[in-house]
PDB file of N, CA, C and O in Angstrom:
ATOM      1  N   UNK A   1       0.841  -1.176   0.000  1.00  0.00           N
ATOM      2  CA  UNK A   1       0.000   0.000   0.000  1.00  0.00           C
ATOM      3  C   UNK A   1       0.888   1.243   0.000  1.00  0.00           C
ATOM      4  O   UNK A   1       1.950   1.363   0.611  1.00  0.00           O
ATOM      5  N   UNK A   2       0.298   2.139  -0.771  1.00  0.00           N
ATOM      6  CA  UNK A   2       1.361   3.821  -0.572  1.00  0.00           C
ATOM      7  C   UNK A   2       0.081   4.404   0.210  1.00  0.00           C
ATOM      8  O   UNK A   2      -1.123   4.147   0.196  1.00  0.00           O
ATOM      9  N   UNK A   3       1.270   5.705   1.198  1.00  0.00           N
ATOM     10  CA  UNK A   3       1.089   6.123   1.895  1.00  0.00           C
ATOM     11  C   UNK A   3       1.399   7.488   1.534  1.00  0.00           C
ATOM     12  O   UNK A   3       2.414   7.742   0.885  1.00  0.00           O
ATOM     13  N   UNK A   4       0.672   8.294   1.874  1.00  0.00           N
ATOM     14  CA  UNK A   4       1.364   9.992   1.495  1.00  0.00           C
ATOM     15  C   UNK A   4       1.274  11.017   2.751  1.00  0.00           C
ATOM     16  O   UNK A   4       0.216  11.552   3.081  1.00  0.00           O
ATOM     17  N   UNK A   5       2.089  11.155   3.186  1.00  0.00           N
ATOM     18  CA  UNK A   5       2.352  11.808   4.380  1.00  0.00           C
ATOM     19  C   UNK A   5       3.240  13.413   4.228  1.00  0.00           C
ATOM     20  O   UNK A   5       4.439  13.627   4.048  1.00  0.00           O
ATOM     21  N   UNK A   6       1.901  14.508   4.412  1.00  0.00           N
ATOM     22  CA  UNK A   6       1.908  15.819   4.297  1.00  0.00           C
ATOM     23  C   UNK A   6       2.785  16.259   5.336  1.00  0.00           C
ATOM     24  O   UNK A   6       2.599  15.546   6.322  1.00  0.00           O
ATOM     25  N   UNK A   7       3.759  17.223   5.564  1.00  0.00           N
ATOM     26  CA  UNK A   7       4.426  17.175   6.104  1.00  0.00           C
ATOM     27  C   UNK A   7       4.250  19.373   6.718  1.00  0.00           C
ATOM     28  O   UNK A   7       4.781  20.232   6.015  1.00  0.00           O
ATOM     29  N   UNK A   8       3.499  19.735   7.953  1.00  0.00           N
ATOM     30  CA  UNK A   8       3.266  21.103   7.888  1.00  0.00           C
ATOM     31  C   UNK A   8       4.316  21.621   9.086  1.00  0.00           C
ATOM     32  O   UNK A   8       5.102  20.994   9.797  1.00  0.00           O
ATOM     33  N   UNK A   9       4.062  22.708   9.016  1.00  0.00           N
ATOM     34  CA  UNK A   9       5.060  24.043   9.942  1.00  0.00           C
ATOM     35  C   UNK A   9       3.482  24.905   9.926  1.00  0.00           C
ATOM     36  O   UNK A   9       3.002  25.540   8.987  1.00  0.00           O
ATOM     37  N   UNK A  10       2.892  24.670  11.321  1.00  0.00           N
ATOM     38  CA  UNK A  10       1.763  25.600  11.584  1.00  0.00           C
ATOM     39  C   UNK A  10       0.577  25.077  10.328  1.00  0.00           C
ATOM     40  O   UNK A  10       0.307  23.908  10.054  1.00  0.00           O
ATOM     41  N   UNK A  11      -0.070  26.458   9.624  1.00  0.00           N
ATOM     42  CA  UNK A  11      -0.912  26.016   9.065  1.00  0.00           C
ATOM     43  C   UNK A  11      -0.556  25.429   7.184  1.00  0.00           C
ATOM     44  O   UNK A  11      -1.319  24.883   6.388  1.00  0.00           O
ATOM     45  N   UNK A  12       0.850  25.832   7.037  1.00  0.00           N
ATOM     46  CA  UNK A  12       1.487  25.840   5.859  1.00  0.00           C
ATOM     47  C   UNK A  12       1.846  24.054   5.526  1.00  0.00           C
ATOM     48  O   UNK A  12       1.966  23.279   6.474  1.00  0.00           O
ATOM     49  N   UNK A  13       1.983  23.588   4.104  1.00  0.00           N
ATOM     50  CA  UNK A  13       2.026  22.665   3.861  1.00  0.00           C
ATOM     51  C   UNK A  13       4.107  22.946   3.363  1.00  0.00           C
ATOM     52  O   UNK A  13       4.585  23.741   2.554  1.00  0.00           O
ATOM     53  N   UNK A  14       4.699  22.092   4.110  1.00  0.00           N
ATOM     54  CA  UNK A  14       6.166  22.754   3.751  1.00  0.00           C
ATOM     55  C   UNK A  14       6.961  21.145   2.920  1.00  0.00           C
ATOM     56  O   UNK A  14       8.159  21.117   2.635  1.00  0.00           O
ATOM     57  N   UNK A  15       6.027  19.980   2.664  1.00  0.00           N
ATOM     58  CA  UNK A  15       6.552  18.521   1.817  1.00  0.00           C
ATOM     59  C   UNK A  15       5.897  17.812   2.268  1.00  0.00           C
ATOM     60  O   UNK A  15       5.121  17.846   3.223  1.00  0.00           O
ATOM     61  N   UNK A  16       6.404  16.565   1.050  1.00  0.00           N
ATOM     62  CA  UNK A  16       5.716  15.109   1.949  1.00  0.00           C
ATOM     63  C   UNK A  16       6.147  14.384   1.509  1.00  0.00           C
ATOM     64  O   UNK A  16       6.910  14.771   0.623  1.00  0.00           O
ATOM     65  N   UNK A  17       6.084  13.095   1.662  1.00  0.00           N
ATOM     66  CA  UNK A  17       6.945  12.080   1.800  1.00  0.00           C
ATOM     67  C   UNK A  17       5.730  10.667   1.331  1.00  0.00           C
ATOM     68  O   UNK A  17       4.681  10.389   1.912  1.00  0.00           O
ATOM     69  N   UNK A  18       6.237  10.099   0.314  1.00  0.00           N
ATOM     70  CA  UNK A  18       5.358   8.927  -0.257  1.00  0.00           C
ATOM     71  C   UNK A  18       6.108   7.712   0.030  1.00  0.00           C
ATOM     72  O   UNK A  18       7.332   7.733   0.151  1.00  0.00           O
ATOM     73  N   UNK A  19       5.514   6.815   0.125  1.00  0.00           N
ATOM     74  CA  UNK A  19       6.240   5.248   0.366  1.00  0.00           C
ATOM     75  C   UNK A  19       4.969   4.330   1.102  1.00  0.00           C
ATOM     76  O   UNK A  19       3.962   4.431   1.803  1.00  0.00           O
ATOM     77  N   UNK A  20       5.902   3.294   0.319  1.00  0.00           N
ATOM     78  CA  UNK A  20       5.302   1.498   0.086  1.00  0.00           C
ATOM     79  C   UNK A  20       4.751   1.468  -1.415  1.00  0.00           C
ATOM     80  O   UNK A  20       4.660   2.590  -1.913  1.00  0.00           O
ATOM     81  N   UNK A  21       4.470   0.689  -2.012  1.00  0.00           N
ATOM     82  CA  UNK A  21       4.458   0.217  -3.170  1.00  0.00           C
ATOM     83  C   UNK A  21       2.594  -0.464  -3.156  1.00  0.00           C
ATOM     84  O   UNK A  21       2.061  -1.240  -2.363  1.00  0.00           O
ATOM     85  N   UNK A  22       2.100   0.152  -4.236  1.00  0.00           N
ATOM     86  CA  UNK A  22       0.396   0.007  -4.185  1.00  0.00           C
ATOM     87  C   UNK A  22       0.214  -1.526  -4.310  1.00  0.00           C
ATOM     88  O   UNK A  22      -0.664  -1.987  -3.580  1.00  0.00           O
ATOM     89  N   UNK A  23       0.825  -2.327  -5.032  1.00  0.00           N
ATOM     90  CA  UNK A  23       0.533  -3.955  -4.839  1.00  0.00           C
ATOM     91  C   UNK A  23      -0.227  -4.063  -5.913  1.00  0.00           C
ATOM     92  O   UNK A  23      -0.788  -5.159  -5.925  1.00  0.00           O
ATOM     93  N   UNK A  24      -0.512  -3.332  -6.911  1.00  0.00           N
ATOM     94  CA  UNK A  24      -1.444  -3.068  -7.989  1.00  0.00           C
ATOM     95  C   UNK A  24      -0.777  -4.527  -9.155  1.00  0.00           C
ATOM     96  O   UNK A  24      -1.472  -5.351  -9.749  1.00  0.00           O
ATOM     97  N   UNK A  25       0.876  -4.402  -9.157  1.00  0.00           N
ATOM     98  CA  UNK A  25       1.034  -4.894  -9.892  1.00  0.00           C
ATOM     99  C   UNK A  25       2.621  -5.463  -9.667  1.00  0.00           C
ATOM    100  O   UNK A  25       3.156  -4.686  -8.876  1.00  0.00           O
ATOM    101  N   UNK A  26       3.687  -6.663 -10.120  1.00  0.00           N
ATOM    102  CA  UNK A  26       4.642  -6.579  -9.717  1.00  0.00           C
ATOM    103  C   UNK A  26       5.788  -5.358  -9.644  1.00  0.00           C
ATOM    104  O   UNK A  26       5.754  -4.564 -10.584  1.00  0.00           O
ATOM    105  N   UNK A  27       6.488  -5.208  -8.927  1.00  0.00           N
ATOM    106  CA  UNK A  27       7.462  -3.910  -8.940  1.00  0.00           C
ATOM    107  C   UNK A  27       7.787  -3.866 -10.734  1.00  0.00           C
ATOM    108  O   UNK A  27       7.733  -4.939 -11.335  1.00  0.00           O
ATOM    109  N   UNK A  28       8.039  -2.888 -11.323  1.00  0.00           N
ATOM    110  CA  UNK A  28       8.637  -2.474 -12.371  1.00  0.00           C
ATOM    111  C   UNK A  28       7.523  -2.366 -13.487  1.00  0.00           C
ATOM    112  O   UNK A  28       7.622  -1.617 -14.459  1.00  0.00           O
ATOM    113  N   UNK A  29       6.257  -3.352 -13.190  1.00  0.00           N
ATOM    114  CA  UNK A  29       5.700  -3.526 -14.288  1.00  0.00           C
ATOM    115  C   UNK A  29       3.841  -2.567 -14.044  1.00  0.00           C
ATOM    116  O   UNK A  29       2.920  -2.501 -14.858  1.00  0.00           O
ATOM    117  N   UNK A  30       3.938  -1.904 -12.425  1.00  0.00           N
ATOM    118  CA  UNK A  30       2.772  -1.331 -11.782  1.00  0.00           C
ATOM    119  C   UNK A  30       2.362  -0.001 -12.474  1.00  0.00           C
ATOM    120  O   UNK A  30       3.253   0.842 -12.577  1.00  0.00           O
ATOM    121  N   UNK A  31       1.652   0.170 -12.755  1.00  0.00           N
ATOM    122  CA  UNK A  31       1.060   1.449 -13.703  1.00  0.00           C
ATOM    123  C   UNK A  31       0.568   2.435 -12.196  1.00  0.00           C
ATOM    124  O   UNK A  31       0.891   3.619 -12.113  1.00  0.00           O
ATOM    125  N   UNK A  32      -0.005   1.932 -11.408  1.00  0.00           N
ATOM    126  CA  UNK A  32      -0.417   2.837 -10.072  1.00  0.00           C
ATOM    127  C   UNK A  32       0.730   3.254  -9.857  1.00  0.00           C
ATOM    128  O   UNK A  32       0.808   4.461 -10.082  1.00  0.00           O
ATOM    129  N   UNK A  33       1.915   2.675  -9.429  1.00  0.00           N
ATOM    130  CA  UNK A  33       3.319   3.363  -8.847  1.00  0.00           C
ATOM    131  C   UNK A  33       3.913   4.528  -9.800  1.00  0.00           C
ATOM    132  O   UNK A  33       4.321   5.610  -9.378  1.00  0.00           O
ATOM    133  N   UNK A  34       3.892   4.101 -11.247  1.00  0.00           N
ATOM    134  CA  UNK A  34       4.051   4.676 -12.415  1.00  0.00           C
ATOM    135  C   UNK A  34       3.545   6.128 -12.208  1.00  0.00           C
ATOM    136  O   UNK A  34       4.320   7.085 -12.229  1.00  0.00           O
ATOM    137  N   UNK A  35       2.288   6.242 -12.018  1.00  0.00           N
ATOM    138  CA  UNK A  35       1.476   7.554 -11.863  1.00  0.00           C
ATOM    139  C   UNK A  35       1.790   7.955 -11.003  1.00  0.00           C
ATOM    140  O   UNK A  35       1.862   9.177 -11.131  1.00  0.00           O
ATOM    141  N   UNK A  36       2.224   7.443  -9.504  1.00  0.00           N
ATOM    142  CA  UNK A  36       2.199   8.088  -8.381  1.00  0.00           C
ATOM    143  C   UNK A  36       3.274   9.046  -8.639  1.00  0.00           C
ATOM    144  O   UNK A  36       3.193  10.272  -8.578  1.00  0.00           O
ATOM    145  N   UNK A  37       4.732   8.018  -9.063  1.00  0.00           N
ATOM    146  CA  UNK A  37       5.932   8.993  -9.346  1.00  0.00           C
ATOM    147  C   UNK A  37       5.899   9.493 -10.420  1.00  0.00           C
ATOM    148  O   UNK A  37       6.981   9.224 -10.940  1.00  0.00           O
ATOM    149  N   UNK A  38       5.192  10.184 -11.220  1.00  0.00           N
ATOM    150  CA  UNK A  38       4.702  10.928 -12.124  1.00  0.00           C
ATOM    151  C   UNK A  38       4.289  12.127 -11.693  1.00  0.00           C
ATOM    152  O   UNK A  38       4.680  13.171 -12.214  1.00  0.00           O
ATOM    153  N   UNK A  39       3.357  12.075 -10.575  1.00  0.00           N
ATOM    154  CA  UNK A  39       2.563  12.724  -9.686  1.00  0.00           C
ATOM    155  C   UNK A  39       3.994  13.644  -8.934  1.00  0.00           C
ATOM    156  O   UNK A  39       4.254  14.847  -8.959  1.00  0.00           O
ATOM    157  N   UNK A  40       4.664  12.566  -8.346  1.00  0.00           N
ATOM    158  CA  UNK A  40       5.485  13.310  -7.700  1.00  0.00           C
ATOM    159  C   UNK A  40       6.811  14.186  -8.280  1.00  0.00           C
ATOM    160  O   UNK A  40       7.292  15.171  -7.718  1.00  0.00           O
ATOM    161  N   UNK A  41       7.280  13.584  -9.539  1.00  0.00           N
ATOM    162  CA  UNK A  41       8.144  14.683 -10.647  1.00  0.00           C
ATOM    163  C   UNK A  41       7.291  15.698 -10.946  1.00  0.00           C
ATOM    164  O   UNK A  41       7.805  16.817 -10.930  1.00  0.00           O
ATOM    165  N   UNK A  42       5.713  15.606 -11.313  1.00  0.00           N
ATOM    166  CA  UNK A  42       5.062  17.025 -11.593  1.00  0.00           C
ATOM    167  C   UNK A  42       5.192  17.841 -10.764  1.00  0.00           C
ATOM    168  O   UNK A  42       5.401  18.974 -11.197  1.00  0.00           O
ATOM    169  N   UNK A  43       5.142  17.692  -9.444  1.00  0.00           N
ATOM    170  CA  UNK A  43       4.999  18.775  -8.355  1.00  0.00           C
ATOM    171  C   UNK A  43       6.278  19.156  -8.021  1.00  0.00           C
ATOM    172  O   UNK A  43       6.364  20.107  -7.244  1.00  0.00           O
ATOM    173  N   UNK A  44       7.576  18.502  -8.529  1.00  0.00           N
ATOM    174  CA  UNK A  44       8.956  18.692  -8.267  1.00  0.00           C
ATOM    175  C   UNK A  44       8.691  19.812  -9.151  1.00  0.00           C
ATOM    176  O   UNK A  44       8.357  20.924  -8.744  1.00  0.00           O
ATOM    177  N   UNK A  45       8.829  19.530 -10.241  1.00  0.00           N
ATOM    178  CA  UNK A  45       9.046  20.512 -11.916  1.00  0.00           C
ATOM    179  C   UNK A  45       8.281  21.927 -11.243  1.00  0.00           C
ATOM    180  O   UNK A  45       8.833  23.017 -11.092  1.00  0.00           O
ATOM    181  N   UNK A  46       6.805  21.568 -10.877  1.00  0.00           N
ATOM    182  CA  UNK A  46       5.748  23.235 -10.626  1.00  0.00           C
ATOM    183  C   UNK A  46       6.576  23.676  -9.544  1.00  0.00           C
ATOM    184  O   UNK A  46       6.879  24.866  -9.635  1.00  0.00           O
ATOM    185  N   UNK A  47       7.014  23.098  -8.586  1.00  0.00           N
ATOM    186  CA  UNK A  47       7.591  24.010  -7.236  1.00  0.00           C
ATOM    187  C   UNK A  47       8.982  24.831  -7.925  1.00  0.00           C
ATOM    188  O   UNK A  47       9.189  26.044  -7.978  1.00  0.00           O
ATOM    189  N   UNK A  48       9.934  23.560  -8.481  1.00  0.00           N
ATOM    190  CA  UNK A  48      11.636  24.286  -8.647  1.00  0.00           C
ATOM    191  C   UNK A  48      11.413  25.534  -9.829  1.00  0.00           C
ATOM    192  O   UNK A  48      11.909  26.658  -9.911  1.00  0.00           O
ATOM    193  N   UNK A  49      10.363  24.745 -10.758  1.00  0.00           N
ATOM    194  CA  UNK A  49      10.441  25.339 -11.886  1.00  0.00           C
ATOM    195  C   UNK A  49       9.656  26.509 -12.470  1.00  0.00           C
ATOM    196  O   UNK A  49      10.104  27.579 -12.883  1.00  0.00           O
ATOM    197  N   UNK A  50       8.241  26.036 -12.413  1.00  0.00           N
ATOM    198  CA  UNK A  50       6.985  27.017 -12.465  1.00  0.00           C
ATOM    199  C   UNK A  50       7.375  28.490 -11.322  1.00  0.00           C
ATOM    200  O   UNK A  50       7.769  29.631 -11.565  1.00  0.00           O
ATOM    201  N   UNK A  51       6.977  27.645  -9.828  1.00  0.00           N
ATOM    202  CA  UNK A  51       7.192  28.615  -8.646  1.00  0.00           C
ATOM    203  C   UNK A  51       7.923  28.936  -8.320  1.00  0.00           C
ATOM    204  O   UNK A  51       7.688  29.556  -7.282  1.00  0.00           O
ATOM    205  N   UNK A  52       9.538  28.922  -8.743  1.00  0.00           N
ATOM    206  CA  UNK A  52      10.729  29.326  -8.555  1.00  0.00           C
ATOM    207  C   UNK A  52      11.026  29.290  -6.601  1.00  0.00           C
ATOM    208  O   UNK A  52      11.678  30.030  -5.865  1.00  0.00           O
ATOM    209  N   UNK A  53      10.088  27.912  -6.309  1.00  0.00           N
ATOM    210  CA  UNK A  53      10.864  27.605  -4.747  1.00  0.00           C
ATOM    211  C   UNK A  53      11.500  26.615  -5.466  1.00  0.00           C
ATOM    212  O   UNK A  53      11.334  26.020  -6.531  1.00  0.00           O
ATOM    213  N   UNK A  54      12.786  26.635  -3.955  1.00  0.00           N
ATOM    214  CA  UNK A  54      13.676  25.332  -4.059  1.00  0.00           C
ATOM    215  C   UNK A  54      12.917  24.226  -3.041  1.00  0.00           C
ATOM    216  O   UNK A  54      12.379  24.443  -1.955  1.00  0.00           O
ATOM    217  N   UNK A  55      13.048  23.112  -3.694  1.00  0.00           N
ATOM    218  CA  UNK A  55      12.257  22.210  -2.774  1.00  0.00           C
ATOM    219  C   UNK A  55      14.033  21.293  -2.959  1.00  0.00           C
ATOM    220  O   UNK A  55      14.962  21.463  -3.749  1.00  0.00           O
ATOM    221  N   UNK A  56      13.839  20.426  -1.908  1.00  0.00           N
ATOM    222  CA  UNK A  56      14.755  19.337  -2.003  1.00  0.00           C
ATOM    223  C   UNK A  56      14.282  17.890  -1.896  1.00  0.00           C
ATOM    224  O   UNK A  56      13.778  17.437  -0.869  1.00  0.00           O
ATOM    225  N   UNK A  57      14.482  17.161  -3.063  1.00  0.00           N
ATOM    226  CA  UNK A  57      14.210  15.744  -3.477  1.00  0.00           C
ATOM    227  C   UNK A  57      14.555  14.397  -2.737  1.00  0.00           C
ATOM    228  O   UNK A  57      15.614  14.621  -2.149  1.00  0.00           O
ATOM    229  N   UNK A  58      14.215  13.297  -2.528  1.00  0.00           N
ATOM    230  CA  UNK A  58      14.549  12.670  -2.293  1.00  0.00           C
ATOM    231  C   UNK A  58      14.017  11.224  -3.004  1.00  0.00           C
ATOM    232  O   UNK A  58      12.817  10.951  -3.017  1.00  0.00           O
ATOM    233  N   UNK A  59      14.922  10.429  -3.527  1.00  0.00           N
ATOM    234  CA  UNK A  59      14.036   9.381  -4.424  1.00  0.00           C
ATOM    235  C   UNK A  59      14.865   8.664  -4.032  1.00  0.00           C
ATOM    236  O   UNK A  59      16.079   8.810  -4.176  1.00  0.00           O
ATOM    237  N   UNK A  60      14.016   7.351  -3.207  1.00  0.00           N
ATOM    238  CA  UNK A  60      14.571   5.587  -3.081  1.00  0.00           C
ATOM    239  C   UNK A  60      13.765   4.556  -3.989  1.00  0.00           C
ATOM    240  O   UNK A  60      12.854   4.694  -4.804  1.00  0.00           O
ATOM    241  N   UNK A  61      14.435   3.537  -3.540  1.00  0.00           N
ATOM    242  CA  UNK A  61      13.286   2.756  -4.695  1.00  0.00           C
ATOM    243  C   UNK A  61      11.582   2.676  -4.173  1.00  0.00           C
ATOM    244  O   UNK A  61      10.693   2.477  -5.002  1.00  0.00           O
ATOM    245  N   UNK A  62      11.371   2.807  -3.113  1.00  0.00           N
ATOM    246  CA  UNK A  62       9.745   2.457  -2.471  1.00  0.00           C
ATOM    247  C   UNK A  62       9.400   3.811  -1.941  1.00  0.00           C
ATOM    248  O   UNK A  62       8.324   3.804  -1.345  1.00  0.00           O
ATOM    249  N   UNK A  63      10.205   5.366  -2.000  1.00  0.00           N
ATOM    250  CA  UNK A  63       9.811   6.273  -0.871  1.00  0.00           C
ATOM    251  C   UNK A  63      10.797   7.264  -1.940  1.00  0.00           C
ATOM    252  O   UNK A  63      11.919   7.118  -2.427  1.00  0.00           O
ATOM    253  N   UNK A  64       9.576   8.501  -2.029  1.00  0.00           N
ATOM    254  CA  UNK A  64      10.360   9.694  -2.594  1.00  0.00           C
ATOM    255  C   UNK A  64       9.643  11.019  -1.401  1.00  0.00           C
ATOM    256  O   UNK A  64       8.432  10.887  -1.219  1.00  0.00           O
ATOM    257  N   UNK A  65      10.079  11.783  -0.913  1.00  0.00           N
ATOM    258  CA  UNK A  65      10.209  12.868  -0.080  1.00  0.00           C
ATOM    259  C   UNK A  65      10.215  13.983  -1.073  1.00  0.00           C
ATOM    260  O   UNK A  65      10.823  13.898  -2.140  1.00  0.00           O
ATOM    261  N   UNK A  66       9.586  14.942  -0.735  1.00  0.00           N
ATOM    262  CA  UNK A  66       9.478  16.875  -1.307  1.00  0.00           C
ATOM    263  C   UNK A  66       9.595  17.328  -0.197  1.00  0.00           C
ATOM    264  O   UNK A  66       8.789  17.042   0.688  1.00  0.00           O
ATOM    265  N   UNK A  67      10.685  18.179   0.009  1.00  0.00           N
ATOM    266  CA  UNK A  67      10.784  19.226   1.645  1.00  0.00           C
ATOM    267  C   UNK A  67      11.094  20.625   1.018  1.00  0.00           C
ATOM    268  O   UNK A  67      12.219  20.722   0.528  1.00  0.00           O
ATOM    269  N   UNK A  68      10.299  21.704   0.953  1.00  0.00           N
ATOM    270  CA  UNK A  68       9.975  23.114   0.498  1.00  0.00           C
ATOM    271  C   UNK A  68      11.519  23.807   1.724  1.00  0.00           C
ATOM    272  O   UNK A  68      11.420  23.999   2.936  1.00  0.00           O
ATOM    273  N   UNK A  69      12.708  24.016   0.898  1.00  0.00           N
ATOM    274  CA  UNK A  69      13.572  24.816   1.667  1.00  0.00           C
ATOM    275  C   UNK A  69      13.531  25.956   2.390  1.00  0.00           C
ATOM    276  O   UNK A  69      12.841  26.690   1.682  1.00  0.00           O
ATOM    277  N   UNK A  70      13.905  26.711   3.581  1.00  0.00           N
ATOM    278  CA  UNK A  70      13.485  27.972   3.918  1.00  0.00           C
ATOM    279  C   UNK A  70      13.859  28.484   3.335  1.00  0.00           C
ATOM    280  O   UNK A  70      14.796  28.053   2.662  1.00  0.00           O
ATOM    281  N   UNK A  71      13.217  30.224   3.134  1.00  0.00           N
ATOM    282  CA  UNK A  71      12.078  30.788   3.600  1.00  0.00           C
ATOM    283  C   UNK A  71      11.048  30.336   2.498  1.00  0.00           C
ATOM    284  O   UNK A  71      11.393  30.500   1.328  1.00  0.00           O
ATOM    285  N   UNK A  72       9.434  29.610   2.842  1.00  0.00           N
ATOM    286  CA  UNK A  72       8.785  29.476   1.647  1.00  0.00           C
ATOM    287  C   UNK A  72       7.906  30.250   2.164  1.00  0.00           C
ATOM    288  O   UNK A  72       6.911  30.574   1.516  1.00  0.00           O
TER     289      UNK A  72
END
């Protein structure tokens, strides 16, 4: 199962952190996982790129992390 865990400072949303693997399908061949980290490069690209914050990445094989750098 994936898990997505919002990560705040007060009322502000400042990252979050995804992990476990949906079970949808074997590792490599899962179209749910596929989208998820899809999901999660889009919001990399809109934060660094679109919104000109620095966020800092983190990608393992089962768990990728977004943490919004200070000041956001």
């Amino acid at each position: 199962m994936t898990t997505v865990t919002f990560h705040t400072e007060g009322r502000r949303i400042c990252g979050f952190t995804v992990q476990g693997h949906s079970g949808y399908a074997s590792e490599g061949e899962d179209i749910v996982c596929a989208a998820i980290t899809s999901a999660v490069r889009l919001t990399e690209c809109a934060v660094n790129d679109v919104l000109g914050l620095e966020a800092s990445v983190k990608v393992k094989q089962s768990d990728a992390s977004i943490t919004l750098k200070r000041p956001f």
